[in-house]
Coordinates of N, CA, C and O in Angstrom, one line a residue:
M2 N 0.8 -1.2 0.0 CA 0.0 0.0 0.0 C 0.9 1.3 0.0 O 0.7 2.1 -0.9
F3 N 1.7 1.4 1.0 CA 2.7 2.5 1.0 C 4.1 2.0 0.8 O 4.5 1.0 1.3
K4 N 4.8 2.7 0.0 CA 6.2 2.3 -0.3 C 7.2 2.8 0.7 O 8.3 2.2 0.8
N5 N 6.9 3.8 1.4 CA 7.8 4.3 2.4 C 7.7 3.6 3.7 O 6.6 3.7 4.4
T6 N 8.7 3.0 4.2 CA 8.7 2.3 5.5 C 8.3 3.2 6.7 O 7.6 2.8 7.5
K7 N 8.9 4.4 6.7 CA 8.5 5.3 7.8 C 7.1 5.6 7.8 O 6.5 5.7 8.9
V8 N 6.4 5.8 6.7 CA 5.0 6.0 6.6 C 4.2 4.8 7.1 O 3.3 5.0 7.9
N9 N 4.7 3.6 6.8 CA 4.0 2.4 7.3 C 4.1 2.3 8.8 O 3.2 2.0 9.5
I10 N 5.3 2.6 9.3 CA 5.5 2.6 10.8 C 4.6 3.6 11.5 O 3.9 3.3 12.5
L11 N 4.6 4.8 11.0 CA 3.8 5.9 11.6 C 2.3 5.6 11.5 O 1.6 5.8 12.5
L12 N 1.9 5.1 10.4 CA 0.5 4.7 10.2 C 0.1 3.6 11.2 O -1.0 3.6 11.8
T13 N 0.9 2.6 11.3 CA 0.7 1.5 12.3 C 0.6 2.0 13.7 O -0.3 1.6 14.4
I14 N 1.5 2.9 14.1 CA 1.5 3.4 15.4 C 0.2 4.2 15.7 O -0.4 4.1 16.7
F15 N -0.1 5.1 14.7 CA -1.4 5.9 14.8 C -2.6 5.0 15.0 O -3.4 5.2 15.8
V16 N -2.7 3.9 14.1 CA -3.9 3.0 14.2 C -3.9 2.3 15.6 O -4.9 2.3 16.2
V17 N -2.8 1.7 16.0 CA -2.8 1.0 17.3 C -3.1 1.9 18.4 O -3.9 1.6 19.3
E18 N -2.5 3.1 18.4 CA -2.7 4.1 19.5 C -4.2 4.5 19.6 O -4.7 4.5 20.7
N19 N -4.8 4.7 18.5 CA -6.2 5.1 18.5 C -7.1 3.9 18.9 O -8.1 4.1 19.6
I20 N -6.8 2.7 18.5 CA -7.6 1.6 18.9 C -7.5 1.4 20.4 O -8.5 1.1 21.1
V21 N -6.3 1.5 21.0 CA -6.1 1.4 22.4 C -6.9 2.4 23.2 O -7.5 2.1 24.1
I22 N -6.8 3.7 22.7 CA -7.5 4.7 23.4 C -9.0 4.5 23.4 O -9.7 4.6 24.4
L23 N -9.5 4.1 22.2 CA -11.0 3.9 22.2 C -11.4 2.6 23.0 O -12.4 2.6 23.6
F24 N -10.5 1.6 23.0 CA -10.8 0.4 23.8 C -10.8 0.8 25.2 O -11.7 0.4 26.0
L25 N -9.9 1.6 25.7 CA -9.9 2.0 27.1 C -11.1 2.8 27.5 O -11.7 2.6 28.5
F26 N -11.6 3.7 26.6 CA -12.9 4.4 26.8 C -14.0 3.3 26.9 O -14.8 3.4 27.8
G27 N -14.0 2.4 26.0 CA -15.1 1.4 25.9 C -15.2 0.5 27.0 O -16.3 0.2 27.5
V28 N -14.1 0.1 27.6 CA -14.2 -0.8 28.8 C -14.2 -0.1 30.1 O -14.3 -0.7 31.1
G29 N -14.2 1.3 30.0 CA -14.4 2.0 31.3 C -13.1 2.4 32.0 O -13.2 2.9 33.1
F30 N -11.9 2.1 31.5 CA -10.7 2.4 32.2 C -10.5 3.9 32.2 O -9.9 4.5 33.1
I31 N -11.0 4.6 31.1 CA -11.0 6.0 31.1 C -12.5 6.4 31.2 O -13.3 6.0 30.4
N32 N -12.9 7.2 32.2 CA -14.2 7.5 32.4 C -14.5 8.9 32.0 O -13.9 9.9 32.4
V33 N -15.5 9.1 31.1 CA -15.9 10.4 30.6 C -17.3 10.6 30.9 O -18.2 9.7 30.5
N34 N -17.7 11.7 31.5 CA -19.1 12.0 31.7 C -19.9 12.1 30.4 O -19.4 12.6 29.4
G35 N -21.1 11.6 30.4 CA -22.0 11.8 29.3 C -21.9 10.6 28.3 O -22.5 10.7 27.2
V36 N -21.1 9.6 28.5 CA -21.0 8.5 27.6 C -22.4 7.7 27.7 O -22.8 7.4 28.8
N37 N -23.0 7.5 26.6 CA -24.3 6.9 26.6 C -24.2 5.4 26.7 O -23.1 4.8 26.6
N38 N -25.3 4.7 26.8 CA -25.3 3.3 27.1 C -24.9 2.3 26.0 O -24.9 1.1 26.2
I39 N -24.6 2.8 24.8 CA -24.1 2.0 23.7 C -22.5 1.9 23.8 O -21.9 1.0 23.2
A40 N -21.9 2.7 24.6 CA -20.5 2.7 24.7 C -20.0 1.3 25.1 O -20.5 0.6 25.9
G41 N -18.9 0.9 24.3 CA -18.4 -0.4 24.6 C -17.7 -1.0 23.3 O -17.6 -0.4 22.3
V42 N -17.3 -2.3 23.5 CA -16.6 -3.0 22.4 C -17.5 -4.1 22.0 O -18.0 -4.9 22.8
Y43 N -17.7 -4.2 20.6 CA -18.6 -5.2 20.0 C -17.8 -5.9 18.9 O -17.0 -5.3 18.3
R44 N -18.2 -7.2 18.7 CA -17.6 -8.0 17.7 C -18.7 -8.4 16.7 O -19.8 -8.8 17.1
L45 N -18.5 -8.2 15.4 CA -19.5 -8.6 14.4 C -19.7 -10.1 14.5 O -18.8 -10.9 14.4
G46 N -21.0 -10.5 14.8 CA -21.3 -11.9 14.9 C -21.7 -12.4 13.6 O -21.1 -13.3 13.0
T47 N -22.8 -11.9 13.0 CA -23.3 -12.3 11.7 C -23.8 -11.1 10.9 O -24.0 -10.1 11.5
L48 N -23.8 -11.3 9.6 CA -24.4 -10.3 8.7 C -25.2 -10.9 7.6 O -25.0 -12.1 7.3
Q49 N -26.0 -10.1 7.0 CA -26.8 -10.6 5.9 C -26.3 -10.1 4.6 O -26.2 -8.9 4.4
A50 N -25.9 -11.0 3.7 CA -25.4 -10.6 2.4 C -26.4 -9.8 1.6 O -27.6 -10.0 1.9
Q51 N -26.0 -9.1 0.6 CA -26.9 -8.2 -0.1 C -28.1 -8.9 -0.7 O -29.2 -8.4 -0.6
N52 N -27.9 -10.0 -1.3 CA -29.1 -10.7 -2.0 C -29.4 -12.0 -1.3 O -29.7 -13.0 -1.9
S53 N -29.4 -12.0 0.0 CA -29.7 -13.2 0.8 C -30.6 -12.8 2.0 O -30.7 -11.7 2.4
Q54 N -31.3 -13.9 2.5 CA -32.1 -13.7 3.7 C -31.4 -14.4 4.8 O -31.9 -14.4 5.9
E55 N -30.2 -15.0 4.6 CA -29.5 -15.8 5.6 C -28.4 -14.9 6.2 O -27.7 -14.2 5.6
F56 N -28.3 -15.1 7.5 CA -27.2 -14.4 8.3 C -26.0 -15.3 8.4 O -26.2 -16.5 8.8
T57 N -24.8 -14.9 8.1 CA -23.6 -15.7 8.1 C -22.4 -14.9 8.7 O -22.4 -13.7 8.6
P58 N -21.5 -15.6 9.3 CA -20.3 -15.0 9.8 C -19.3 -14.7 8.6 O -19.4 -15.4 7.6
M59 N -18.4 -13.8 8.8 CA -17.4 -13.6 7.8 C -16.3 -14.6 8.0 O -15.8 -14.8 9.1
E60 N -15.8 -15.2 6.9 CA -14.7 -16.2 7.0 C -13.3 -15.6 7.2 O -12.9 -14.8 6.3
G61 N -12.6 -15.9 8.2 CA -11.2 -15.5 8.4 C -11.0 -14.1 8.8 O -9.8 -13.7 9.0
V62 N -12.0 -13.3 8.9 CA -11.9 -11.9 9.3 C -12.7 -11.5 10.5 O -13.9 -11.9 10.6
E63 N -12.1 -10.9 11.5 CA -12.9 -10.4 12.6 C -13.0 -8.9 12.6 O -12.1 -8.2 12.2
I64 N -14.2 -8.4 12.8 CA -14.5 -7.0 12.8 C -15.0 -6.5 14.2 O -15.9 -7.1 14.7
L65 N -14.3 -5.5 14.7 CA -14.8 -4.9 16.0 C -15.4 -3.6 15.7 O -15.1 -2.9 14.7
K66 N -16.3 -3.2 16.6 CA -16.8 -1.8 16.6 C -16.8 -1.3 18.0 O -17.3 -2.0 18.9
I67 N -16.2 -0.2 18.2 CA -16.0 0.4 19.5 C -16.6 1.8 19.5 O -16.4 2.6 18.7
F68 N -17.5 2.0 20.5 CA -18.2 3.2 20.7 C -17.7 3.8 22.0 O -17.7 3.2 23.0
A69 N -17.4 5.1 21.9 CA -16.9 5.8 23.1 C -17.1 7.3 23.0 O -16.6 7.9 22.0
D70 N -17.8 7.9 23.9 CA -17.9 9.4 24.0 C -18.2 10.1 22.6 O -17.6 11.1 22.3
G71 N -19.2 9.5 21.9 CA -19.6 10.1 20.7 C -18.8 9.8 19.5 O -19.1 10.3 18.4
F72 N -17.8 8.9 19.6 CA -17.0 8.5 18.5 C -17.0 7.0 18.4 O -17.2 6.2 19.4
W73 N -16.8 6.5 17.2 CA -16.7 5.0 16.9 C -15.5 4.8 16.0 O -15.0 5.6 15.3
I74 N -15.0 3.5 16.2 CA -13.9 3.1 15.3 C -14.2 1.6 15.0 O -14.7 0.9 15.9
S75 N -13.8 1.1 13.8 CA -14.1 -0.2 13.5 C -12.9 -0.8 12.7 O -12.8 -0.6 11.5
P76 N -12.1 -1.5 13.4 CA -11.0 -2.2 12.8 C -11.4 -3.6 12.3 O -12.2 -4.3 13.0
A77 N -10.9 -4.1 11.1 CA -11.2 -5.4 10.6 C -9.8 -6.0 10.5 O -8.9 -5.4 9.9
Y78 N -9.6 -7.3 11.0 CA -8.3 -7.9 10.9 C -8.5 -9.4 10.6 O -9.5 -10.0 10.9
E79 N -7.4 -9.9 10.0 CA -7.4 -11.4 9.7 C -7.2 -12.1 11.0 O -6.3 -11.8 11.8
Q80 N -8.0 -13.1 11.3 CA -8.0 -13.8 12.5 C -6.7 -14.6 12.7 O -6.1 -14.6 13.8
E81 N -6.2 -15.1 11.7 CA -5.0 -16.0 11.8 C -3.7 -15.1 12.0 O -2.9 -15.4 12.8
T82 N -3.5 -14.1 11.2 CA -2.3 -13.3 11.2 C -2.4 -12.0 12.1 O -1.4 -11.4 12.4
K83 N -3.7 -11.6 12.4 CA -3.9 -10.4 13.2 C -3.6 -9.1 12.3 O -3.5 -8.0 12.9
R84 N -3.4 -9.3 11.1 CA -3.1 -8.2 10.2 C -4.4 -7.3 9.9 O -5.4 -7.9 9.5
V85 N -4.3 -6.0 10.2 CA -5.4 -5.1 10.0 C -5.6 -5.0 8.5 O -4.7 -4.6 7.7
V86 N -6.8 -5.3 8.0 CA -7.2 -5.2 6.6 C -8.1 -4.0 6.3 O -8.2 -3.6 5.1
S87 N -8.6 -3.4 7.3 CA -9.5 -2.2 7.1 C -9.7 -1.5 8.4 O -9.6 -2.1 9.5
L88 N -9.9 -0.2 8.3 CA -10.1 0.6 9.5 C -11.0 1.8 9.1 O -10.7 2.5 8.1
S89 N -12.0 2.0 9.9 CA -12.9 3.2 9.6 C -13.4 3.7 11.0 O -13.3 3.0 12.0
G90 N -13.9 4.9 11.0 CA -14.4 5.5 12.2 C -15.0 6.8 12.0 O -15.0 7.4 10.9
G91 N -15.5 7.4 13.1 CA -16.1 8.7 13.0 C -16.9 9.0 14.2 O -16.6 8.6 15.3
R92 N -18.0 9.8 14.0 CA -18.8 10.2 15.1 C -20.1 9.5 15.1 O -20.6 9.0 14.0
Y93 N -20.8 9.4 16.2 CA -22.1 8.8 16.3 C -23.1 9.5 17.2 O -22.6 10.2 18.1
T94 N -24.4 9.4 16.9 CA -25.4 9.9 17.8 C -26.4 8.8 18.0 O -26.9 8.3 17.1
Y95 N -26.6 8.4 19.3 CA -27.4 7.3 19.6 C -28.7 7.8 20.4 O -28.5 8.6 21.3
D96 N -29.8 7.4 19.9 CA -31.1 7.8 20.6 C -31.8 6.5 21.1 O -32.4 5.8 20.3
S97 N -31.7 6.2 22.4 CA -32.3 5.0 22.9 C -33.8 5.0 22.9 O -34.4 4.0 22.8
K98 N -34.4 6.2 22.9 CA -35.9 6.3 22.9 C -36.4 5.9 21.5 O -37.5 5.3 21.4
Q99 N -35.7 6.3 20.4 CA -36.1 6.1 19.1 C -35.5 4.8 18.5 O -35.8 4.4 17.4
N100 N -34.6 4.2 19.2 CA -33.8 3.0 18.8 C -33.1 3.3 17.4 O -33.2 2.6 16.5
T101 N -32.4 4.5 17.4 CA -31.7 4.8 16.2 C -30.3 5.3 16.6 O -30.0 5.7 17.7
I102 N -29.4 5.1 15.6 CA -28.1 5.6 15.7 C -27.7 6.2 14.3 O -28.1 5.7 13.3
E103 N -27.1 7.3 14.4 CA -26.5 7.9 13.1 C -25.0 7.9 13.2 O -24.4 8.3 14.2
E104 N -24.4 7.3 12.2 CA -23.0 7.2 12.1 C -22.4 8.1 11.0 O -22.9 8.0 9.9
E105 N -21.5 8.9 11.4 CA -20.8 9.8 10.4 C -19.4 9.2 10.2 O -18.7 9.0 11.2
V106 N -19.0 9.0 8.9 CA -17.7 8.5 8.6 C -16.7 9.6 8.5 O -16.9 10.5 7.7
L107 N -15.7 9.6 9.4 CA -14.6 10.6 9.3 C -13.4 10.1 8.7 O -12.6 10.9 8.2
F108 N -13.2 8.8 8.7 CA -12.1 8.2 8.0 C -12.4 6.7 7.6 O -13.2 6.1 8.3
N109 N -11.9 6.3 6.5 CA -12.1 4.9 6.0 C -11.0 4.6 5.1 O -10.9 5.2 4.0
L110 N -10.1 3.7 5.5 CA -8.9 3.4 4.8 C -9.2 2.7 3.5 O -8.3 2.7 2.6
K111 N -10.3 2.0 3.4 CA -10.6 1.2 2.2 C -11.6 1.9 1.2 O -11.6 1.6 0.0
D112 N -12.3 2.9 1.7 CA -13.3 3.5 0.9 C -13.4 5.0 1.2 O -14.2 5.5 1.9
L113 N -12.5 5.8 0.5 CA -12.4 7.2 0.7 C -13.7 8.0 0.3 O -14.0 9.0 0.9
S114 N -14.5 7.4 -0.6 CA -15.7 8.1 -1.0 C -16.7 8.1 0.1 O -17.7 8.9 0.0
S115 N -16.6 7.3 1.1 CA -17.6 7.3 2.2 C -17.3 8.3 3.3 O -18.2 8.6 4.1
I116 N -16.1 9.0 3.2 CA -15.8 10.0 4.2 C -16.8 11.2 4.1 O -17.1 11.7 3.0
G117 N -17.4 11.5 5.3 CA -18.4 12.6 5.3 C -19.8 12.1 5.3 O -20.7 12.8 5.6
L118 N -20.0 10.8 4.9 CA -21.4 10.3 4.9 C -22.0 10.1 6.3 O -21.3 9.7 7.2
K119 N -23.2 10.5 6.4 CA -24.0 10.2 7.6 C -25.1 9.2 7.3 O -25.8 9.4 6.4
T120 N -25.1 8.1 8.1 CA -26.1 7.1 7.8 C -26.9 6.8 9.1 O -26.4 6.5 10.1
P121 N -28.2 6.9 9.0 CA -29.1 6.6 10.1 C -29.4 5.1 10.0 O -29.6 4.5 8.9
Y122 N -29.4 4.4 11.2 CA -29.8 3.0 11.3 C -30.8 2.8 12.4 O -30.8 3.6 13.4
K123 N -31.6 1.8 12.3 CA -32.4 1.3 13.4 C -31.5 0.4 14.2 O -30.6 -0.3 13.6
I124 N -31.6 0.5 15.5 CA -30.7 -0.3 16.3 C -31.5 -0.8 17.5 O -32.3 -0.1 18.1
Y125 N -31.2 -2.1 17.8 CA -31.9 -2.8 18.9 C -30.8 -3.3 19.8 O -30.1 -4.2 19.5
L126 N -30.6 -2.6 20.9 CA -29.6 -2.8 21.9 C -30.1 -3.6 23.1 O -31.1 -3.3 23.6
N127 N -29.3 -4.6 23.5 CA -29.6 -5.3 24.8 C -28.3 -5.7 25.4 O -27.2 -5.3 24.9
E128 N -28.3 -6.4 26.6 CA -27.1 -6.6 27.3 C -26.1 -7.5 26.6 O -24.9 -7.6 26.9
N129 N -26.5 -8.2 25.5 CA -25.6 -9.1 24.8 C -25.0 -8.5 23.5 O -24.1 -9.0 22.9
G130 N -25.5 -7.3 23.1 CA -25.1 -6.7 21.9 C -26.1 -5.9 21.3 O -27.1 -5.4 21.9
F131 N -26.1 -5.8 19.9 CA -27.1 -5.1 19.2 C -27.3 -5.6 17.8 O -26.4 -6.2 17.2
Y132 N -28.5 -5.3 17.2 CA -28.8 -5.5 15.9 C -28.9 -4.2 15.2 O -29.6 -3.3 15.7
Q133 N -28.3 -4.0 14.0 CA -28.3 -2.8 13.3 C -28.8 -3.0 11.9 O -28.4 -4.0 11.2
S134 N -29.7 -2.1 11.4 CA -30.4 -2.3 10.2 C -30.5 -0.9 9.5 O -30.9 0.1 10.1
G135 N -30.2 -0.8 8.2 CA -30.3 0.4 7.4 C -29.7 0.3 6.1 O -29.4 -0.8 5.6
I136 N -29.6 1.5 5.4 CA -29.0 1.5 4.1 C -27.8 2.4 4.1 O -27.8 3.6 4.4
Y137 N -26.6 1.8 3.9 CA -25.3 2.5 3.9 C -25.2 3.1 2.5 O -25.5 2.5 1.5
K138 N -24.6 4.3 2.5 CA -24.4 5.0 1.2 C -25.8 5.3 0.5 O -25.8 5.3 -0.7
Q139 N -26.8 5.5 1.3 CA -28.1 5.8 0.7 C -28.0 7.1 -0.1 O -27.2 8.0 0.2
N140 N -28.7 7.2 -1.2 CA -28.7 8.4 -2.1 C -27.4 8.5 -2.8 O -27.0 9.7 -3.1
T141 N -26.7 7.4 -3.0 CA -25.5 7.4 -3.8 C -25.7 6.4 -4.9 O -26.7 5.7 -4.9
T142 N -24.7 6.3 -5.8 CA -24.8 5.3 -6.8 C -24.4 3.9 -6.3 O -24.5 2.9 -7.1
D143 N -24.0 3.8 -5.1 CA -23.5 2.5 -4.5 C -24.1 2.2 -3.1 O -23.4 1.9 -2.2
P144 N -25.5 2.2 -3.0 CA -26.1 1.9 -1.7 C -26.1 0.4 -1.4 O -26.1 -0.4 -2.4
W145 N -26.0 0.0 -0.2 CA -26.3 -1.4 0.2 C -26.9 -1.5 1.5 O -26.7 -0.6 2.4
K146 N -27.7 -2.6 1.7 CA -28.4 -2.8 3.0 C -27.4 -3.2 4.0 O -26.4 -3.9 3.7
V147 N -27.7 -2.8 5.2 CA -26.9 -3.3 6.4 C -27.8 -4.0 7.3 O -28.8 -3.5 7.8
E148 N -27.6 -5.3 7.6 CA -28.3 -6.1 8.5 C -27.2 -6.9 9.3 O -26.7 -7.8 8.8
E149 N -26.9 -6.4 10.5 CA -25.8 -6.9 11.2 C -26.1 -7.2 12.7 O -26.9 -6.4 13.3
K150 N -25.6 -8.3 13.2 CA -25.7 -8.6 14.6 C -24.3 -8.5 15.3 O -23.4 -9.1 14.8
W151 N -24.2 -7.7 16.3 CA -23.0 -7.4 17.0 C -23.1 -7.9 18.4 O -24.1 -7.8 19.1
I152 N -22.0 -8.6 18.8 CA -21.9 -9.2 20.1 C -21.0 -8.4 21.1 O -19.9 -8.0 20.7
K153 N -21.5 -8.1 22.3 CA -20.8 -7.3 23.2 C -19.6 -8.1 23.8 O -19.8 -9.3 24.1
E154 N -18.4 -7.5 23.8 CA -17.2 -8.2 24.3 C -17.1 -8.0 25.8 O -17.5 -7.0 26.3

């Protein structure tokens, strides 16, 4: 991806540092007033493919989603090698009364065209995790449905 080793090292340090900070927020080691009840670390359990009614896990890749103090980050990595294959994140607004969450993408290493997008989702949260449903990239030439089950870590 990058030819400059210094850039690779700096990018790796930046990614790891941000994941650690958000993880510490999510598990409560860093306490910030006003963190709403979705704050935490979640692992993607299953998802529904675009043209399917069946929920299936992703083969060989684990995806986390970490919510903390109005921000989210989602690293995807190969389970065997632990190599990060994707990283995205941004801001979120969660409304527990309406069962909605809006996610704004501030960075996405695999899809630069998604930066700045705000996506509303229906969300059903319980003590075991949440179910998220909506249309990502709605009103673009590349929309797709999101039907995901996330498990609380």
